[in-house]
mmCIF file of C-alpha atoms in Angstrom:
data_model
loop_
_atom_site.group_PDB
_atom_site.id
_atom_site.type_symbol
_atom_site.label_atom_id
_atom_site.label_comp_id
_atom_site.label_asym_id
_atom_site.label_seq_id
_atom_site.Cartn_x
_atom_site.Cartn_y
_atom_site.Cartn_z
ATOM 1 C CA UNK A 29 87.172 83.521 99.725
ATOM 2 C CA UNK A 30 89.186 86.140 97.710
ATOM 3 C CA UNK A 31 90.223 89.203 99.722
ATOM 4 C CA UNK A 32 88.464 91.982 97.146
ATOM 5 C CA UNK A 33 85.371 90.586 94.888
ATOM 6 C CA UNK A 34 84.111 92.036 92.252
ATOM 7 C CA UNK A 35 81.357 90.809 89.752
ATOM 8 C CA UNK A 36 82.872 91.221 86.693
ATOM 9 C CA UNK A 37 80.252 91.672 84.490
ATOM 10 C CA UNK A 38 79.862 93.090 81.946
ATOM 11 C CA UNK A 39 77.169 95.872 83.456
ATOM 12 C CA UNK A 40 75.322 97.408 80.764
ATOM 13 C CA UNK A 41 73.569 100.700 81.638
ATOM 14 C CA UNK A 42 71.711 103.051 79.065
ATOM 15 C CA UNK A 43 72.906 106.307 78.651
ATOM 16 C CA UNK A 44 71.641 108.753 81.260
ATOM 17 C CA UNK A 45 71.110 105.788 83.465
ATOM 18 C CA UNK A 46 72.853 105.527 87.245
ATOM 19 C CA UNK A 47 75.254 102.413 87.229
ATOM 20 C CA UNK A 48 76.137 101.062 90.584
ATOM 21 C CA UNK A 49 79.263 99.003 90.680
ATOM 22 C CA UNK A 50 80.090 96.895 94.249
ATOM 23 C CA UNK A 51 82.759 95.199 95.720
ATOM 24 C CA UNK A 52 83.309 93.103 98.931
ATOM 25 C CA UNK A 53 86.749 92.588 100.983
ATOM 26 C CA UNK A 54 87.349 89.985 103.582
ATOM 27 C CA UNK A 55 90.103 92.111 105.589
ATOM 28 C CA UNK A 56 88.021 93.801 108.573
ATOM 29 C CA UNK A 57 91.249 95.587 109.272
ATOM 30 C CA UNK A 58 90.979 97.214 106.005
ATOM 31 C CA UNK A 59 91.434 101.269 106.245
ATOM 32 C CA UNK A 60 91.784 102.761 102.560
ATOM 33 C CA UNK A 61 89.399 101.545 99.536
ATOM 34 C CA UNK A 62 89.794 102.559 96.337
ATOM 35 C CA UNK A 63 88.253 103.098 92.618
ATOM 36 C CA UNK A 64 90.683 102.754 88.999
ATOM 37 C CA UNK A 65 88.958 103.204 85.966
ATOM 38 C CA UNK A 66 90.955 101.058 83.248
ATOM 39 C CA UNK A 67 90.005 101.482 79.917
ATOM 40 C CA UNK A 68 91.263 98.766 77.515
ATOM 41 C CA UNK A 69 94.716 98.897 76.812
ATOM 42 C CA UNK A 70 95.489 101.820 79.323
ATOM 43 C CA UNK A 71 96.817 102.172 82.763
ATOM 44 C CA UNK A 72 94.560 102.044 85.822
ATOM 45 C CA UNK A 73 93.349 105.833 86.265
ATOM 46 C CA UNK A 74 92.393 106.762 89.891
ATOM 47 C CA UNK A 75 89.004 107.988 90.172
ATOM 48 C CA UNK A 76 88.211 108.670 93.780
ATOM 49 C CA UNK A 77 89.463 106.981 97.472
ATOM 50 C CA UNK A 78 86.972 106.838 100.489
ATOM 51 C CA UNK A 79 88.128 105.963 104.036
ATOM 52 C CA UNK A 80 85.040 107.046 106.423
ATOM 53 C CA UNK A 81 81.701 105.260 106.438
ATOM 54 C CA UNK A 82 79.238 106.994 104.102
ATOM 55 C CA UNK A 83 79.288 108.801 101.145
ATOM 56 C CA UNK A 84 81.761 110.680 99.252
ATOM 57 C CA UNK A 85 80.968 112.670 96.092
ATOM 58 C CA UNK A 86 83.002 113.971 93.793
ATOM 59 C CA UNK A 87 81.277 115.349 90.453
ATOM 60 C CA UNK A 88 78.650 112.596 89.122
ATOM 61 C CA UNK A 89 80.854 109.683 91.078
ATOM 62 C CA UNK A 90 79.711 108.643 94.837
ATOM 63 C CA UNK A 91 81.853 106.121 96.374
ATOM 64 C CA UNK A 92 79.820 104.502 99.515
ATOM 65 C CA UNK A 93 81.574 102.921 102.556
ATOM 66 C CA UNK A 94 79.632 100.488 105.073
ATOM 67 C CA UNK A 95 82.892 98.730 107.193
ATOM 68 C CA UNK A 96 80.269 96.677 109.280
ATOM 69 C CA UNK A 97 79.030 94.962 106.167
ATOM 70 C CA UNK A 98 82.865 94.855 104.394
ATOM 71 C CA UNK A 99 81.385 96.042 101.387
ATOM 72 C CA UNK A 100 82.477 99.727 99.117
ATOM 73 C CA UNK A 101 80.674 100.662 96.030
ATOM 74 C CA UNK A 102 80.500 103.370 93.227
ATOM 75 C CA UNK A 103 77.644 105.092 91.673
ATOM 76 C CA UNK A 104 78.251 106.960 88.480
ATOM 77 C CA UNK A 105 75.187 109.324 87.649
ATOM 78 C CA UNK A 106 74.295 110.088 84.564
ATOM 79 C CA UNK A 107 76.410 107.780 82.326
ATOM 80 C CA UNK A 108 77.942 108.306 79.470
ATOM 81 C CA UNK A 109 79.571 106.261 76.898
ATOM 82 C CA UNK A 110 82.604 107.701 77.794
ATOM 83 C CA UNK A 111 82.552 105.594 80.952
ATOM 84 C CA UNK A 112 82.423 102.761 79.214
ATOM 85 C CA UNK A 113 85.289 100.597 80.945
ATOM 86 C CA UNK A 114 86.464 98.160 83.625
ATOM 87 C CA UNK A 115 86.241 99.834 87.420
ATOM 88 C CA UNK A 116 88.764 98.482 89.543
ATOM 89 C CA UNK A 117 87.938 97.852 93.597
ATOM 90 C CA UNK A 118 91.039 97.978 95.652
ATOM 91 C CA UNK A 119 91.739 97.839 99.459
ATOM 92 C CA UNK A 120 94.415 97.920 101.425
ATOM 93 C CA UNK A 121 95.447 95.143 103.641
ATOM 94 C CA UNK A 122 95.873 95.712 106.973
ATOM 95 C CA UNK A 123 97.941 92.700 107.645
ATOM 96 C CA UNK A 124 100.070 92.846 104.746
ATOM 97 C CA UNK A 125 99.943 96.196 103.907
ATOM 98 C CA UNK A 126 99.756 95.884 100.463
ATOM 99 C CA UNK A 127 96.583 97.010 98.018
ATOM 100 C CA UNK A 128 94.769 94.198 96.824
ATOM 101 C CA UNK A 129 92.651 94.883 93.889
ATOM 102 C CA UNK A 130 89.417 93.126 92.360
ATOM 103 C CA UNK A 131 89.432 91.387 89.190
ATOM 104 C CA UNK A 132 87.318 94.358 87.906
ATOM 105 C CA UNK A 133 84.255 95.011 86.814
ATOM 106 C CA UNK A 134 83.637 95.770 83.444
ATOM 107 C CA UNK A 135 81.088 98.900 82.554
ATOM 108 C CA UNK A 136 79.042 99.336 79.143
ATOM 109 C CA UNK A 137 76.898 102.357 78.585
ATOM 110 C CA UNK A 138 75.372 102.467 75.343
ATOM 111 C CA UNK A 139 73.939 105.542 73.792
ATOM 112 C CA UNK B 5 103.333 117.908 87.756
ATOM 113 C CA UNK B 6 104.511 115.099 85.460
ATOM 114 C CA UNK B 7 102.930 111.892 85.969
ATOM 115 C CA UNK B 8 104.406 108.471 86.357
ATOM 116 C CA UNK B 9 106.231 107.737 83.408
ATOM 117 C CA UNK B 10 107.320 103.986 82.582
ATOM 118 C CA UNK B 11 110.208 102.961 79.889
ATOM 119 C CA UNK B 12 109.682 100.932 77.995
ATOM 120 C CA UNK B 13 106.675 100.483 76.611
ATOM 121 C CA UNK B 14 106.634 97.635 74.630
ATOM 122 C CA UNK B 15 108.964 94.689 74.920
ATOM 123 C CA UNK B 16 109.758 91.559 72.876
ATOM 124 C CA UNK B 17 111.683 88.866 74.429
ATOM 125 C CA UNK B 18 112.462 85.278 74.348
ATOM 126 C CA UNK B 19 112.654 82.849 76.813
ATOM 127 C CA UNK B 20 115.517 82.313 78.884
ATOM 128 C CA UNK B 21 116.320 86.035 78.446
ATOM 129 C CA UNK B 22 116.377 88.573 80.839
ATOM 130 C CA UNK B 23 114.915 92.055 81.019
ATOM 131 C CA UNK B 24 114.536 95.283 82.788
ATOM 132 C CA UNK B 25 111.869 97.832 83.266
ATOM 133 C CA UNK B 26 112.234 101.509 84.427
ATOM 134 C CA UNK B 27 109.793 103.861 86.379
ATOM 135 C CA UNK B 28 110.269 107.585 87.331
ATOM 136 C CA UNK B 29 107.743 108.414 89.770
ATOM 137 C CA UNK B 30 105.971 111.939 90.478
ATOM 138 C CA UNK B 31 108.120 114.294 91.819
ATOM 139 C CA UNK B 32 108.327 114.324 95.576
ATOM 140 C CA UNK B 33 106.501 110.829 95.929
ATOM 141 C CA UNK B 34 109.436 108.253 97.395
ATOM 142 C CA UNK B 35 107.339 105.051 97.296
ATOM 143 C CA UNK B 36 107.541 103.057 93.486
ATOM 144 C CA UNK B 37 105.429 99.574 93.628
ATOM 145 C CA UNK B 38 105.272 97.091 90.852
ATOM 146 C CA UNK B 39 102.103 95.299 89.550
ATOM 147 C CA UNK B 40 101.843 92.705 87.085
ATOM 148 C CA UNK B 41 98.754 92.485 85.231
ATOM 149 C CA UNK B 42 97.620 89.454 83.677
ATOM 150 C CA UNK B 43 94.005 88.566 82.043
ATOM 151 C CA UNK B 44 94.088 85.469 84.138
ATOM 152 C CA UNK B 45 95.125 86.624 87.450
ATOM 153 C CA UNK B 46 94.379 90.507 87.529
ATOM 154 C CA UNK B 47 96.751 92.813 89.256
ATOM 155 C CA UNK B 48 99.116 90.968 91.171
ATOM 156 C CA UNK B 49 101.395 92.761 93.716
ATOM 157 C CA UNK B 50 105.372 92.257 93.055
ATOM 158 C CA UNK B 51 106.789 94.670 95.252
ATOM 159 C CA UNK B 52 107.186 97.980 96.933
ATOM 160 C CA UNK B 53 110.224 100.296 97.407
ATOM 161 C CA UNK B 54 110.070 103.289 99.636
ATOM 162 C CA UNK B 55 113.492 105.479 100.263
ATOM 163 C CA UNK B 56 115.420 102.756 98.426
ATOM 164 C CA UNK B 57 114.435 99.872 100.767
ATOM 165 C CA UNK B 58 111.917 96.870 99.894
ATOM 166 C CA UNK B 59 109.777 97.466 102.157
ATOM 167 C CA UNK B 60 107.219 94.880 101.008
ATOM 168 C CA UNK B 61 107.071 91.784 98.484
ATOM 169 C CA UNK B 62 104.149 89.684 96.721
ATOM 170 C CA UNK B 63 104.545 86.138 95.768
ATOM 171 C CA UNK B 64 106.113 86.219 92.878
ATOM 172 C CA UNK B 65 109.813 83.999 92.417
ATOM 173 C CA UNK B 66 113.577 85.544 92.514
ATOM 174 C CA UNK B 67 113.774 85.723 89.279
ATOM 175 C CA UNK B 68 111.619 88.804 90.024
ATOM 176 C CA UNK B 69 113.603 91.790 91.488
ATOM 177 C CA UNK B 70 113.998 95.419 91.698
ATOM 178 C CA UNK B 71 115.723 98.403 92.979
ATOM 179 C CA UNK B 72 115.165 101.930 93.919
ATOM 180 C CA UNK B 73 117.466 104.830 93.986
ATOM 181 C CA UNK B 74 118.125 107.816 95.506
ATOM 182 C CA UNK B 75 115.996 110.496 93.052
ATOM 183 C CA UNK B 76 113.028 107.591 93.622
ATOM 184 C CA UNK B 77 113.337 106.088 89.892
ATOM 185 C CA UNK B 78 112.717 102.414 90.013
ATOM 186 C CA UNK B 79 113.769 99.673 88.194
ATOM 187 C CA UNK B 80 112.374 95.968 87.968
ATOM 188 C CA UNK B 81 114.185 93.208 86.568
ATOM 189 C CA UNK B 82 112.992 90.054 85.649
ATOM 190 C CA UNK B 83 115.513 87.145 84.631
ATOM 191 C CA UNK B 84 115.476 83.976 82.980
ATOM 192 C CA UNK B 85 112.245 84.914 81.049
ATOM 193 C CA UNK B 86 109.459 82.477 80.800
ATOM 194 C CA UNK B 87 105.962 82.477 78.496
ATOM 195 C CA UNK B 88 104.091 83.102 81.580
ATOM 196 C CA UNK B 89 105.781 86.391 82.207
ATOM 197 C CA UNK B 90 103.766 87.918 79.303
ATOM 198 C CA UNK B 91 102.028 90.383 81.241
ATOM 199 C CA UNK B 92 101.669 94.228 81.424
ATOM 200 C CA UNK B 93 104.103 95.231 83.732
ATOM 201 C CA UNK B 94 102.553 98.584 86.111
ATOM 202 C CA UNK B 95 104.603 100.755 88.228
ATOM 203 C CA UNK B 96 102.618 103.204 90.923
ATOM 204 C CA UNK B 97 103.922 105.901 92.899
ATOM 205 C CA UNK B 98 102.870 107.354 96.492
ATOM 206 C CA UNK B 99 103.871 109.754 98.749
ATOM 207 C CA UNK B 100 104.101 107.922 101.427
ATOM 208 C CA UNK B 101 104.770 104.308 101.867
ATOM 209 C CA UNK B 102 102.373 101.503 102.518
ATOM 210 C CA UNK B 103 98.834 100.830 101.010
ATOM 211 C CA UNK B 104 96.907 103.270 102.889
ATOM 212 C CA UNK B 105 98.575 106.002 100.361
ATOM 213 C CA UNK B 106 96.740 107.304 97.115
ATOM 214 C CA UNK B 107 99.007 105.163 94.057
ATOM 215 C CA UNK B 108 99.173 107.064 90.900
ATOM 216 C CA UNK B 109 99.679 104.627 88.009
ATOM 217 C CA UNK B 110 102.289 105.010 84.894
ATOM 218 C CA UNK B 111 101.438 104.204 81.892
ATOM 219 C CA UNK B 112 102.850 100.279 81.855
ATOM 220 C CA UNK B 113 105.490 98.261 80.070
ATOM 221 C CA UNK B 114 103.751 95.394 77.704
ATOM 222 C CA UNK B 115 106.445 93.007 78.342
ATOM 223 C CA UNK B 116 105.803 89.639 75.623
ATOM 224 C CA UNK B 117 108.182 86.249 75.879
ATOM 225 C CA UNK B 118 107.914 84.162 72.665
#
C-alpha cells in the first residue's frame, strides 16, 4: 500500500462545474496534509494546508479532513480552465517526518 | 518577500560528470529540502537541512549530497552522473523544520544526463 494515493486521472469537469479531488494516506500518525497545484512544466504551488477534522475554505477551494477514515480531499467550486492542472496530495509522516506526496492527480476543465 | 529562488535552471550533463544545484530560501525560513521529481516515481524526498544540519534523508545513494550554510542557501550535489538522474531537481523552504511546516517551492533545476 503506498503511503499517499491519489487517482491520477485525468478528471475532466465542465466549466462552472465543482471538481472534487481525493487522496488516502496509510500513516494514522499523520498531522499536516497538504494541496500543490503543478501546472505542467512549473513548480508545485501551495494552495491551501488543513490540520483539524472538517472543512477549511479559502476562496472557491475547501480542503476536507476525516483522520478516522485516513482520507483529505479538495473541492474547487466553480472551475475554471485556469485550474486546469495536476493537484498534488501530501502528508506528513509522523514516523519519518518527512512529506510524502501523491503521484498527483491531474485536473481538466474545459470551457 | 522574495520567493524561493533555484540556480540553475536548466542543466546539460553527461554521464560520469558531476553537478551542483543552488537554492536561496525565503528570508527568515532556516529549513531547505530537496525533491527530485521524476514522471516515473513522482516527488521523491532527498533530504532536509535545517540550521546547517541534515536533519533528515530519503533513499536516494551517496552520490547524492548537500549542504546548508549559515544565511540558509542550500546547495545539492550530485556526483558521478547517471541517465537516471534526469529529473527536475525541487528545493522547498520552511520556517521551521520537519514536515509538519508549510514548504514553499522554488522554481526547480531541469537537470538532463546524456
Amino acid at each position: 500500500q503506498k503511503e499517499v494515493e491519489q487517482n491520477s486521472g485525468p478528471l475532466s469537469v465542465p466549466e462552472g462545474a465543482i471538481a472534487s479531488l481525493n487522496c488516502t494516506y496509510s500513516d494514522r500518525g499523520s498531522q499536516s496534509f497538504f494541496w500543490y497545484r503543478q501546472y505542467s512544466g512549473k513548480s508545485p504551488e501551495l494552495i491551501m494546508f488543513i490540520y483539524s477534522n472538517g472543512d477549511k475554505e479559502d476562496g472557491r477551494f475547501t480542503a476536507q479532513l476525516n483522520k478516522a477514515s485516513q482520507y483529505v480531499s479538495l473541492l474547487i467550486r466553480d472551475s475554471q480552465p485556469s485550474d486546469s492542472a495536476t493537484y498534488l496530495c501530501a502528508v506528513n509522516s509522523y514516523n519519518t517526518d518527512k512529506l510524502i506526496f501523491g503521484t498527483g492527480t491531474r485536473l481538466q476543465v474545459f470551457p | 518577500k522574495a520567493g524561493v529562488t533555484q540556480t540553475p535552471r536548466y542543466l546539460i550533463k553527461t554521464r560520469g560528470q558531476q553537478v551542483t544545484l543552488s537554492c536561496s530560501p525565503i528570508s527568515g525560513h532556516r529549513s531547505v529540502s530537496w525533491y527530485q521529481q521524476t514522471p516515473g516515481q513522482g516527488l521523491q524526498f532527498l533530504f532536509e537541512y535545517f540550521s546547517e544540519t541534515q536533519r533528515n534523508k530519503g533513499n536516494f545513494p551517496g552520490r547524492f549530497s548537500g549542504r546548508q550554510f549559515s544565511n540558509s542557501r542550500s546547495e545539492m550535489n550530485v556526483s558521478t552522473l547517471e541517465l537516471g538522474d534526469s529529473a527536475l531537481y525541487l528545493c522547498a523552504s520552511s520556517f521551521g523544520s520537519g514536515a509538519t511546516d508549510t514548504q514553499y517551492f522554488g522554481p526547480g533545476t531541469r537537470l538532463t544526463v546524456l
